[in-house]
mmCIF file of C-alpha atoms in Angstrom:
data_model
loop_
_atom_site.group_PDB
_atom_site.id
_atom_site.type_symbol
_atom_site.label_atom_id
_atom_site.label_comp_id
_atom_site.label_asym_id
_atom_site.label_seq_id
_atom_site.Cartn_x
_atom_site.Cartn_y
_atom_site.Cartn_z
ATOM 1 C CA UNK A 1 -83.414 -29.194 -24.662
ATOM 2 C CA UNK A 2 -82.153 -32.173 -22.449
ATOM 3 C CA UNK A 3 -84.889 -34.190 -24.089
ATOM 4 C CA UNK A 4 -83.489 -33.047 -27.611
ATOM 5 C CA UNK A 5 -79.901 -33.304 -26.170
ATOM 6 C CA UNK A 6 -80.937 -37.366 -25.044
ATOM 7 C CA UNK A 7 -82.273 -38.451 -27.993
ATOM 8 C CA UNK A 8 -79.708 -36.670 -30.506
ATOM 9 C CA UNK A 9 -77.350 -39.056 -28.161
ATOM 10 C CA UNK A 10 -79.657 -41.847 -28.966
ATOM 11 C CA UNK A 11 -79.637 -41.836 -32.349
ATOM 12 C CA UNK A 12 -76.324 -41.598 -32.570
ATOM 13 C CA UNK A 13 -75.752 -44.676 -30.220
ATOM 14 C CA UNK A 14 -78.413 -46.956 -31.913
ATOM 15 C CA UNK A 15 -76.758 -45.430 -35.851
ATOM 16 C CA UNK A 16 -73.374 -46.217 -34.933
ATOM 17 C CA UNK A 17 -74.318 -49.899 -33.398
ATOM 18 C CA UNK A 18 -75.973 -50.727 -36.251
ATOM 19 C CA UNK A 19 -73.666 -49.472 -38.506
ATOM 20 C CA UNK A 20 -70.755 -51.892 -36.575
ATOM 21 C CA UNK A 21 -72.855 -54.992 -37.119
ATOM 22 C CA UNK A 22 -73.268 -54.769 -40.414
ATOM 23 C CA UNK A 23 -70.586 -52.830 -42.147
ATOM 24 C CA UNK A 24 -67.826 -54.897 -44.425
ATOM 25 C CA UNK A 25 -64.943 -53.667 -42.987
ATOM 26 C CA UNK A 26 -63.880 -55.079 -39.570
ATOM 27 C CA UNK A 27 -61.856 -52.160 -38.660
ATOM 28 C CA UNK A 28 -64.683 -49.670 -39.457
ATOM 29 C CA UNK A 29 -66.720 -51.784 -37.159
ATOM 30 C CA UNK A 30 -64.389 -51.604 -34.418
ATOM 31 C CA UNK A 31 -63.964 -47.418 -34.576
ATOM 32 C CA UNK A 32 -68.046 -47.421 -35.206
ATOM 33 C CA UNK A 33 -68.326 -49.949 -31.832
ATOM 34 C CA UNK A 34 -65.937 -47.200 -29.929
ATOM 35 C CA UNK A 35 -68.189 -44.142 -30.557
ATOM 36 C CA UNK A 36 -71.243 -45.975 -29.839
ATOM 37 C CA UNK A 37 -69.353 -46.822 -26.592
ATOM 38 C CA UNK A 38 -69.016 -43.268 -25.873
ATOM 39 C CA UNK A 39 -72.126 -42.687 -26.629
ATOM 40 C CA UNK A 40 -73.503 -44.680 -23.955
ATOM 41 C CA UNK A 41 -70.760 -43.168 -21.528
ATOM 42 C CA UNK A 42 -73.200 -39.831 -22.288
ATOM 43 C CA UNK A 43 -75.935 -41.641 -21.521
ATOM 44 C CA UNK A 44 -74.491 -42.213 -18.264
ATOM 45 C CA UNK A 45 -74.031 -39.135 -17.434
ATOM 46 C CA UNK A 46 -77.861 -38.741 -17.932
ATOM 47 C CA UNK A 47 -78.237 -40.898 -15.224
ATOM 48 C CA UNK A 48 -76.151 -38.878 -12.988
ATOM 49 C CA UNK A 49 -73.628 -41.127 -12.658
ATOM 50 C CA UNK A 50 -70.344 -39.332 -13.907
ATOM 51 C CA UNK A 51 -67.827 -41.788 -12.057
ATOM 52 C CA UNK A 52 -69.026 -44.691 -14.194
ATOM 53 C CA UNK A 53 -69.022 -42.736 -17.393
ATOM 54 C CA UNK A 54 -65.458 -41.655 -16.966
ATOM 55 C CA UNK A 55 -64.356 -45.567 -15.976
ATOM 56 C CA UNK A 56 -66.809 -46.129 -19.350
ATOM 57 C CA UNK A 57 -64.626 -43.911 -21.450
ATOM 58 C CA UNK A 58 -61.772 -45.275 -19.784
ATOM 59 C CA UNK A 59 -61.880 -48.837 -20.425
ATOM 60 C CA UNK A 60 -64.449 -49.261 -22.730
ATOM 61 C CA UNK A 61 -63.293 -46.851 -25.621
ATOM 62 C CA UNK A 62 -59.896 -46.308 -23.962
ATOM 63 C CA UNK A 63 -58.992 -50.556 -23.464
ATOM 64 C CA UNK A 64 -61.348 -52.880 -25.184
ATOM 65 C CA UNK A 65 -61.256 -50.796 -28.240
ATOM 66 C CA UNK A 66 -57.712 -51.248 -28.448
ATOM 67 C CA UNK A 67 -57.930 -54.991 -27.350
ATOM 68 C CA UNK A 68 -60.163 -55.267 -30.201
ATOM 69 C CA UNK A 69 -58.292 -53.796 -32.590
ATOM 70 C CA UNK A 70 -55.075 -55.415 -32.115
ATOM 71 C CA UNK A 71 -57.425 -58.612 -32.102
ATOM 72 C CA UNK A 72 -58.318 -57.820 -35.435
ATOM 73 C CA UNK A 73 -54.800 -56.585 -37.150
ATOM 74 C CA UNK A 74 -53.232 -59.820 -35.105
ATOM 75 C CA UNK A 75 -55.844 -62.497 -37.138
ATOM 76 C CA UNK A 76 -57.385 -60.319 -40.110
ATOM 77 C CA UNK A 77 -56.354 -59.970 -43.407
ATOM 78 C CA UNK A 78 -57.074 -56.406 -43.358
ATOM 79 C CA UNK A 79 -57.388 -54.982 -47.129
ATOM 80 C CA UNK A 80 -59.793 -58.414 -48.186
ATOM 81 C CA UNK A 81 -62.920 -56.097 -49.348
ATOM 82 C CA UNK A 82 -64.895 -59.171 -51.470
ATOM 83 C CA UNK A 83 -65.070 -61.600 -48.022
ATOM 84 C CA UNK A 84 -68.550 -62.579 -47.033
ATOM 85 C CA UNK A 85 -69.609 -60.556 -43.407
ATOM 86 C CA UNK A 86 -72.800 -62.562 -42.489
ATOM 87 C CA UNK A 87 -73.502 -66.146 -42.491
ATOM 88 C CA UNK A 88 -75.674 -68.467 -43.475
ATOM 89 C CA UNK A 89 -78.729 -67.523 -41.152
ATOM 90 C CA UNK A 90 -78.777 -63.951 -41.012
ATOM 91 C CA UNK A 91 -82.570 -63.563 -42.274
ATOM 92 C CA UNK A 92 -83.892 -65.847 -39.847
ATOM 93 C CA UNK A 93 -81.610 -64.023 -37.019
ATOM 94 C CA UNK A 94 -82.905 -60.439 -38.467
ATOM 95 C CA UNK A 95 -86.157 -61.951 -37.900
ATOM 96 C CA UNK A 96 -85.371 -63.165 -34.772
ATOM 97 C CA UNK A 97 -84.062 -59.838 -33.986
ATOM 98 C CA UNK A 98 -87.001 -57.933 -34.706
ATOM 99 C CA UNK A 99 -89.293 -59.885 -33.273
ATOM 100 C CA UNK A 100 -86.909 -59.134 -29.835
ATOM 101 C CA UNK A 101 -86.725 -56.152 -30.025
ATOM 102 C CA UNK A 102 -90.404 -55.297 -31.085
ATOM 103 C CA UNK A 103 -91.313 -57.429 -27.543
ATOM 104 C CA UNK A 104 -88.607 -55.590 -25.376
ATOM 105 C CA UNK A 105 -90.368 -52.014 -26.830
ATOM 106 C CA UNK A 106 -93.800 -53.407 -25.853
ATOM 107 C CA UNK A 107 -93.498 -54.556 -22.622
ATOM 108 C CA UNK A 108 -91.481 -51.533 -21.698
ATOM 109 C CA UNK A 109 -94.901 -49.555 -23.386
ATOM 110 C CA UNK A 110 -97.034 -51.569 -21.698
ATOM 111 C CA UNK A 111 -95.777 -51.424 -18.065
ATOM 112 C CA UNK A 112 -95.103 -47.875 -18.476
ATOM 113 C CA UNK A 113 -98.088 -46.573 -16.440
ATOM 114 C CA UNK A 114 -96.808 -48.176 -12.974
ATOM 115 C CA UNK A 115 -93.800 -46.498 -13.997
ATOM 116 C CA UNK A 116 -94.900 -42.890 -13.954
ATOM 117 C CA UNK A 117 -96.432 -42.379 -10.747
ATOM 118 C CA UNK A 118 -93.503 -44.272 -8.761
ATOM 119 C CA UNK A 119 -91.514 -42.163 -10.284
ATOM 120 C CA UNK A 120 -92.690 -39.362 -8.397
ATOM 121 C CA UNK A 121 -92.138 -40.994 -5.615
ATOM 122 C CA UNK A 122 -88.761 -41.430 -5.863
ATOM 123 C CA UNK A 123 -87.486 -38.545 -5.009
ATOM 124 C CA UNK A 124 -87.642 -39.217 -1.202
ATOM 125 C CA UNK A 125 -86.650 -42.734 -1.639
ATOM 126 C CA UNK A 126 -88.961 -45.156 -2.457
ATOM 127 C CA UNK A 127 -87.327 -48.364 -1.052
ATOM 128 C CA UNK A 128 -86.183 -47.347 2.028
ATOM 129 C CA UNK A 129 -84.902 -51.159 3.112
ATOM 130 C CA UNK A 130 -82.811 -53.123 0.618
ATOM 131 C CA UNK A 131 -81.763 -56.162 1.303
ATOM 132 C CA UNK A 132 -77.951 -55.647 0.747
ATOM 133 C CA UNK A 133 -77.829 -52.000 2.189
ATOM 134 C CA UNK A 134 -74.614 -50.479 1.010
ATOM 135 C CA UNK A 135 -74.521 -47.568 2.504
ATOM 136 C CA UNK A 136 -77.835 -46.311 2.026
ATOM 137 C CA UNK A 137 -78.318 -42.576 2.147
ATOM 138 C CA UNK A 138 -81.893 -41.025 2.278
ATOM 139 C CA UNK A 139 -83.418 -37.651 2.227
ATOM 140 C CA UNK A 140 -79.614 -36.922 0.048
ATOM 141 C CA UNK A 141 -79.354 -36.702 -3.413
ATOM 142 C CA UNK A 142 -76.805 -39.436 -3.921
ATOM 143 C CA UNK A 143 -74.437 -39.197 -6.766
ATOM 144 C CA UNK A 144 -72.503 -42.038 -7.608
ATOM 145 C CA UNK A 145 -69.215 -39.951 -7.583
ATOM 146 C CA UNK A 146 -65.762 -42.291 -5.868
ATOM 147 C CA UNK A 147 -66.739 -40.986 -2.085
ATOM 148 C CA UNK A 148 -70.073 -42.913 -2.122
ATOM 149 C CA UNK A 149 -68.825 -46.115 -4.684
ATOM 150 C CA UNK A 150 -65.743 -46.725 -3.417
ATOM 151 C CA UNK A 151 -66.606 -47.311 0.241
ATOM 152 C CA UNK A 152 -69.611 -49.326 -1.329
ATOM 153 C CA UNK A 153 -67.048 -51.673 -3.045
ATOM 154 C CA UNK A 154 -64.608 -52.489 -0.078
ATOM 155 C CA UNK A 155 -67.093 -52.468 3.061
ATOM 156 C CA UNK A 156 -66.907 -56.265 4.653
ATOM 157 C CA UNK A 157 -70.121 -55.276 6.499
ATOM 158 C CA UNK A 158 -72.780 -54.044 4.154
ATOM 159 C CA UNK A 159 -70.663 -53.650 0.410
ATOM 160 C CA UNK A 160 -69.477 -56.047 -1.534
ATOM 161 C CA UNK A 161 -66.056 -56.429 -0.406
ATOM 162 C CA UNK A 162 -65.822 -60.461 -1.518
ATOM 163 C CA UNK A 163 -67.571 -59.901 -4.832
ATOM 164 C CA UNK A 164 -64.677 -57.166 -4.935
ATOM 165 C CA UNK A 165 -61.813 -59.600 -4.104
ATOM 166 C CA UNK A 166 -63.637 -62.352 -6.275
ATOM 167 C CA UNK A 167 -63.213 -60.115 -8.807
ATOM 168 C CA UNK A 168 -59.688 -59.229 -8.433
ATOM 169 C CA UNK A 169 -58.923 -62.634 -8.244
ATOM 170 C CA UNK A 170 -60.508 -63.545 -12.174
ATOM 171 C CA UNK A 171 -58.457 -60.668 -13.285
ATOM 172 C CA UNK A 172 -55.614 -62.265 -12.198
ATOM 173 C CA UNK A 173 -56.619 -65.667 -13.482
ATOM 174 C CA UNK A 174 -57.464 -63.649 -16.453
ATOM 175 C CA UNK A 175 -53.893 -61.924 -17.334
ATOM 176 C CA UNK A 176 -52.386 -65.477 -16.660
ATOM 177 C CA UNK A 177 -54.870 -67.215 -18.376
ATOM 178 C CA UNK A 178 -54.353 -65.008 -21.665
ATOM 179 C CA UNK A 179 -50.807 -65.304 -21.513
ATOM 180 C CA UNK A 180 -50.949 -68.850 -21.461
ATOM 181 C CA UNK A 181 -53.337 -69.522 -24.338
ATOM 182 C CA UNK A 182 -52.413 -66.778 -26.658
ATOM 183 C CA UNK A 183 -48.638 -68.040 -26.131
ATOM 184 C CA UNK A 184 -46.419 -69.228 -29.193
ATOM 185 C CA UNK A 185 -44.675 -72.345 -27.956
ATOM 186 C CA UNK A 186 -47.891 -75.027 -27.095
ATOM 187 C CA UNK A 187 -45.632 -77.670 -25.669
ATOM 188 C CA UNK A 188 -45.856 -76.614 -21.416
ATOM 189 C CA UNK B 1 -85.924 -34.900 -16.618
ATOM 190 C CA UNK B 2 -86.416 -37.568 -19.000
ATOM 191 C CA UNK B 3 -88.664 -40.729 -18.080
ATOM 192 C CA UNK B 4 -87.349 -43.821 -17.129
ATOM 193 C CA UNK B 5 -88.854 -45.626 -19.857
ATOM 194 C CA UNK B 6 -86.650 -43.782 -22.523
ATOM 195 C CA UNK B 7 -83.233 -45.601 -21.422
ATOM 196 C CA UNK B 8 -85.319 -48.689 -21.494
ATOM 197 C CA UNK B 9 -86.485 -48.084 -24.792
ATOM 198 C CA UNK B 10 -82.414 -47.157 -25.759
ATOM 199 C CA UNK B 11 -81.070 -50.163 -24.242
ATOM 200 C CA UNK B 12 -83.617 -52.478 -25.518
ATOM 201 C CA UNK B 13 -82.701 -51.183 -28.956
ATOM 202 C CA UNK B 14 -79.138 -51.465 -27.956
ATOM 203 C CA UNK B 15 -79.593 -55.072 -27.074
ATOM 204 C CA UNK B 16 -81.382 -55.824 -30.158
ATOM 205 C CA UNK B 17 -78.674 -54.781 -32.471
ATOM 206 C CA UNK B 18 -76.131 -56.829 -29.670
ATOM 207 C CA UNK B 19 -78.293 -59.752 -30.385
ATOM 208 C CA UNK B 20 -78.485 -59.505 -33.991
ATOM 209 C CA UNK B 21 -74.601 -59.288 -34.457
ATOM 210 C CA UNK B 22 -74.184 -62.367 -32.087
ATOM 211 C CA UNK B 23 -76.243 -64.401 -34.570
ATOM 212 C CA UNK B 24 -75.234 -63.326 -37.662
ATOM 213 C CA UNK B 25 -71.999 -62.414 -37.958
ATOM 214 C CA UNK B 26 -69.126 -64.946 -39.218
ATOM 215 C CA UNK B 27 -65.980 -63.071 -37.640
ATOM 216 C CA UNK B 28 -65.658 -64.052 -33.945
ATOM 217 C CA UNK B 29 -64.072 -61.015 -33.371
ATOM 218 C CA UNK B 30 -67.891 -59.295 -34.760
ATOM 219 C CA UNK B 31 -69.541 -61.281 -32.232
ATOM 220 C CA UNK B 32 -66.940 -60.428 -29.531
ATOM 221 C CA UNK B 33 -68.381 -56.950 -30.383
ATOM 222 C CA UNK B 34 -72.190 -57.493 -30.288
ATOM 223 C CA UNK B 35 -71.824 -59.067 -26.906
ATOM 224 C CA UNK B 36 -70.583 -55.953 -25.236
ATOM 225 C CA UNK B 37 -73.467 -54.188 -26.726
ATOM 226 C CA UNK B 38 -75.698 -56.261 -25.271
ATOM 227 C CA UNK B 39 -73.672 -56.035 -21.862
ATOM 228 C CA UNK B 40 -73.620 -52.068 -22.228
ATOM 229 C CA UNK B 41 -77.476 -52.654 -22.650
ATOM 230 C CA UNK B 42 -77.519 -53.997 -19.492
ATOM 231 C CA UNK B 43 -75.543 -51.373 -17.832
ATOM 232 C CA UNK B 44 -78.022 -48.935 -18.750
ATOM 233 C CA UNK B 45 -80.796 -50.704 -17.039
ATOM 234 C CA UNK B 46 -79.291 -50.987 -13.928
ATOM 235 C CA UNK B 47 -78.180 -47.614 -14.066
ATOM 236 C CA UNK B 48 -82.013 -46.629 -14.771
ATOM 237 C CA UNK B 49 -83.577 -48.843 -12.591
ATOM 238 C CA UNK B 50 -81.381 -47.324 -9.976
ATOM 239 C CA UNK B 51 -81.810 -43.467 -10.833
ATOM 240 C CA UNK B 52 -85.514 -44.965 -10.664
ATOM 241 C CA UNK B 53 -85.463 -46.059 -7.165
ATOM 242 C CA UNK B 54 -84.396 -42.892 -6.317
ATOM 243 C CA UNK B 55 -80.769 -44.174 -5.278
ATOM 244 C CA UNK B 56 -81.401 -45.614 -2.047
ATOM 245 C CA UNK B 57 -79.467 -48.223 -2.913
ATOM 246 C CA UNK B 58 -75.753 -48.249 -4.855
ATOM 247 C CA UNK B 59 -76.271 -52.132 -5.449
ATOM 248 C CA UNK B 60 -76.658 -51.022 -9.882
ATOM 249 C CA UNK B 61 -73.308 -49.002 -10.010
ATOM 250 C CA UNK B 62 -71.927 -51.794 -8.320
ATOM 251 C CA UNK B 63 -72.889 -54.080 -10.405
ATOM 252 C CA UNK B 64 -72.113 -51.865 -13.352
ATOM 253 C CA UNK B 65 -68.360 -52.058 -11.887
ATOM 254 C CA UNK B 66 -68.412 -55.451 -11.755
ATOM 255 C CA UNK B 67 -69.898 -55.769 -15.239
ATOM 256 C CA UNK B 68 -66.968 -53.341 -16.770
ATOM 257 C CA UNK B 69 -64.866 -55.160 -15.033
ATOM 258 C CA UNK B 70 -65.507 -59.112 -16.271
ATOM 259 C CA UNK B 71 -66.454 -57.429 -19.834
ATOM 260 C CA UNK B 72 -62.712 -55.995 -19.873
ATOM 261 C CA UNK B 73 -61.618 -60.155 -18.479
ATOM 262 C CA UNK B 74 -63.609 -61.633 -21.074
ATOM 263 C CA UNK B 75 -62.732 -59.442 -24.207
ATOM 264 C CA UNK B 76 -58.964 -60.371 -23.394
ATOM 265 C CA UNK B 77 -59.391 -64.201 -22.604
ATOM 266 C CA UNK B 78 -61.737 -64.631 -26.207
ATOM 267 C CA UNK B 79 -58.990 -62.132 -27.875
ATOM 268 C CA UNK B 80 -56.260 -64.530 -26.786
ATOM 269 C CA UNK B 81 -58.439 -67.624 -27.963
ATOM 270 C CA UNK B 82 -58.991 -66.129 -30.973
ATOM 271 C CA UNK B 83 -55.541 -65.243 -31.803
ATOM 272 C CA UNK B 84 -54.350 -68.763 -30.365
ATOM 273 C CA UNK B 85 -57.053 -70.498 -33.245
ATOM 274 C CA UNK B 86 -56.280 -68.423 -35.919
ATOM 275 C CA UNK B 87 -52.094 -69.453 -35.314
ATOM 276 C CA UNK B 88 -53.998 -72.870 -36.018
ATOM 277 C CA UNK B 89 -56.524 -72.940 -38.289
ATOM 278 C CA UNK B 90 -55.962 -69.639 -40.677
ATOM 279 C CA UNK B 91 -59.269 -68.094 -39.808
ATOM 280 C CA UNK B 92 -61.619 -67.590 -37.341
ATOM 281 C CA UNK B 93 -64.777 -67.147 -39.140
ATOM 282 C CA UNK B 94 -67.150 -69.274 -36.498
ATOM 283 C CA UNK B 95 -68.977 -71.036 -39.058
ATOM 284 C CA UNK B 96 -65.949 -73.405 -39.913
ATOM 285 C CA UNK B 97 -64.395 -74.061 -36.230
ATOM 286 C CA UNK B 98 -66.082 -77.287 -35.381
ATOM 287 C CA UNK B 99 -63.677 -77.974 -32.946
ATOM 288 C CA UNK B 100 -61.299 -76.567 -30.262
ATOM 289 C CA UNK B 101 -58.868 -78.863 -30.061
ATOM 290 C CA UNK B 102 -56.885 -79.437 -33.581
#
């Protein structure tokens, strides 16, 4: 059932992907790029981490969605069904594609038996040092839920609290910098 | 419980189709929208890796964050280019930009 349950997800993800890359329509692309979006937030929650699925849903589907499609009602002409969706090279980069994604499924094939018996392993922890430690918990079943994540984010000792301020700082540069270059008057 | 090896096989596919809409689409907003395929790709390896390692670490949520978070940054900086070359050029099919300034 949760196998049938993944793959249905899947299918759906890797449908709807496909389906935004190549469809005529921009705007159908956009809705078809949302659900495959939530898709992957349920993929997440396969993983066991919920948190991230929610923030997923939430800025994924909820913001860049919309980002996108105000992008595309801001600079498309929206009804033009005859325009021309791929360019000039899309055979070779189909080819190029498959030829990715055929060596992405092999290795992953091939490698597969060291996988299997780590994975037993795992359940107790199999790295027990990491070289950035935050906040390692053994012998627990960790779920990546705001209690463990959070204090991960903002410890100065062992999380990542300058990667978090870094951070904080592009998305400032970021709201400024998007004002300033999507502005109407060019002469400042 | 489903083997590790399945999300890689899901987000290699998902990268794949990423890729493929990077190179061939014309609209820049179509490309805009392969790259975060290919970053969601990503997500779900370091989510798997880490469910892999048995969670000793919370170093791939982390990075996840971070990853939403400069995905959400870079989706409004390239909308704001984007709308800023189409006020200047009509279109922004990538094939005919040459240039970024005028």
């Amino acid at each position: 059932m949760e196998q049938f349950v993944f793959w249905c997800i899947a299918i759906f993800i890797v449908l709807s992907a496909f389906f935004a890359m190549i469809m005529k329509n921009i705007f159908h692309c956009a809705l078809l790029l949302a659900a495959a979006l939530f898709g992957v937030a349920g993929i997440f929650v396969y993983l066991g981490a919920e948190f991230l699925a929610l923030v997923q849903v939430l800025i994924y589907v909820g913001a860049i969605t919309i980002l996108i499609i105000f992008g595309i009602m801001l600079t498309h002409k929206m009804m033009d069904s005859k325009i021309i969706v791929m360019n000039k090279q899309v055979v070779m980069s189909a080819v190029i594609t498959g030829v990715l994604g055929t060596l992405i499924i092999l290795t992953i094939y091939s490698t597969a038996h060291w996988i299997l018996p780590a994975l037993k392993n795992s359940e107790s922890g199999y790295l027990t040092h990491s070289i950035t430690t935050a906040s390692v918990t053994k012998n627990k079943k960790v779920v990546t839920d705001v209690y463990t994540l959070g204090p991960a984010l903002i410890n100065p000792k062992k999380g990542f609290a300058f990667a978090f301020e870094l951070v904080s700082i592009l998305l400032l540069s970021v709201l400024i910098g998007a004002t300033v270059i999507a502005r109407k008057d060019q002469e400042g | 419980m489903i083997p590790v090896q399945d999300f890689l096989y899901l987000a290699g596919l998902i990268f794949s189709i990423g890729v493929f809409g990077v190179l061939s689409r014309r609209n820049a907003i179509s490309v805009l929208m392969g790259i975060e395929l290919m970053l969601n790709a990503v997500n779900i390896n370091l989510l798997a890796f880490a469910k892999f390692w048995g969670w000793t670490t919370l170093n791939g949520p982390v990075f996840v964050v971070f990853i939403i978070t400069i995905a959400a940054g870079e989706a409004a900086v390239a909308l704001a280019i984007f709308i800023s070359i189409y006020r200047k050029f009509k279109d922004i099919n990538v094939d005919e930009i040459k240039y970024l300034n005028h």
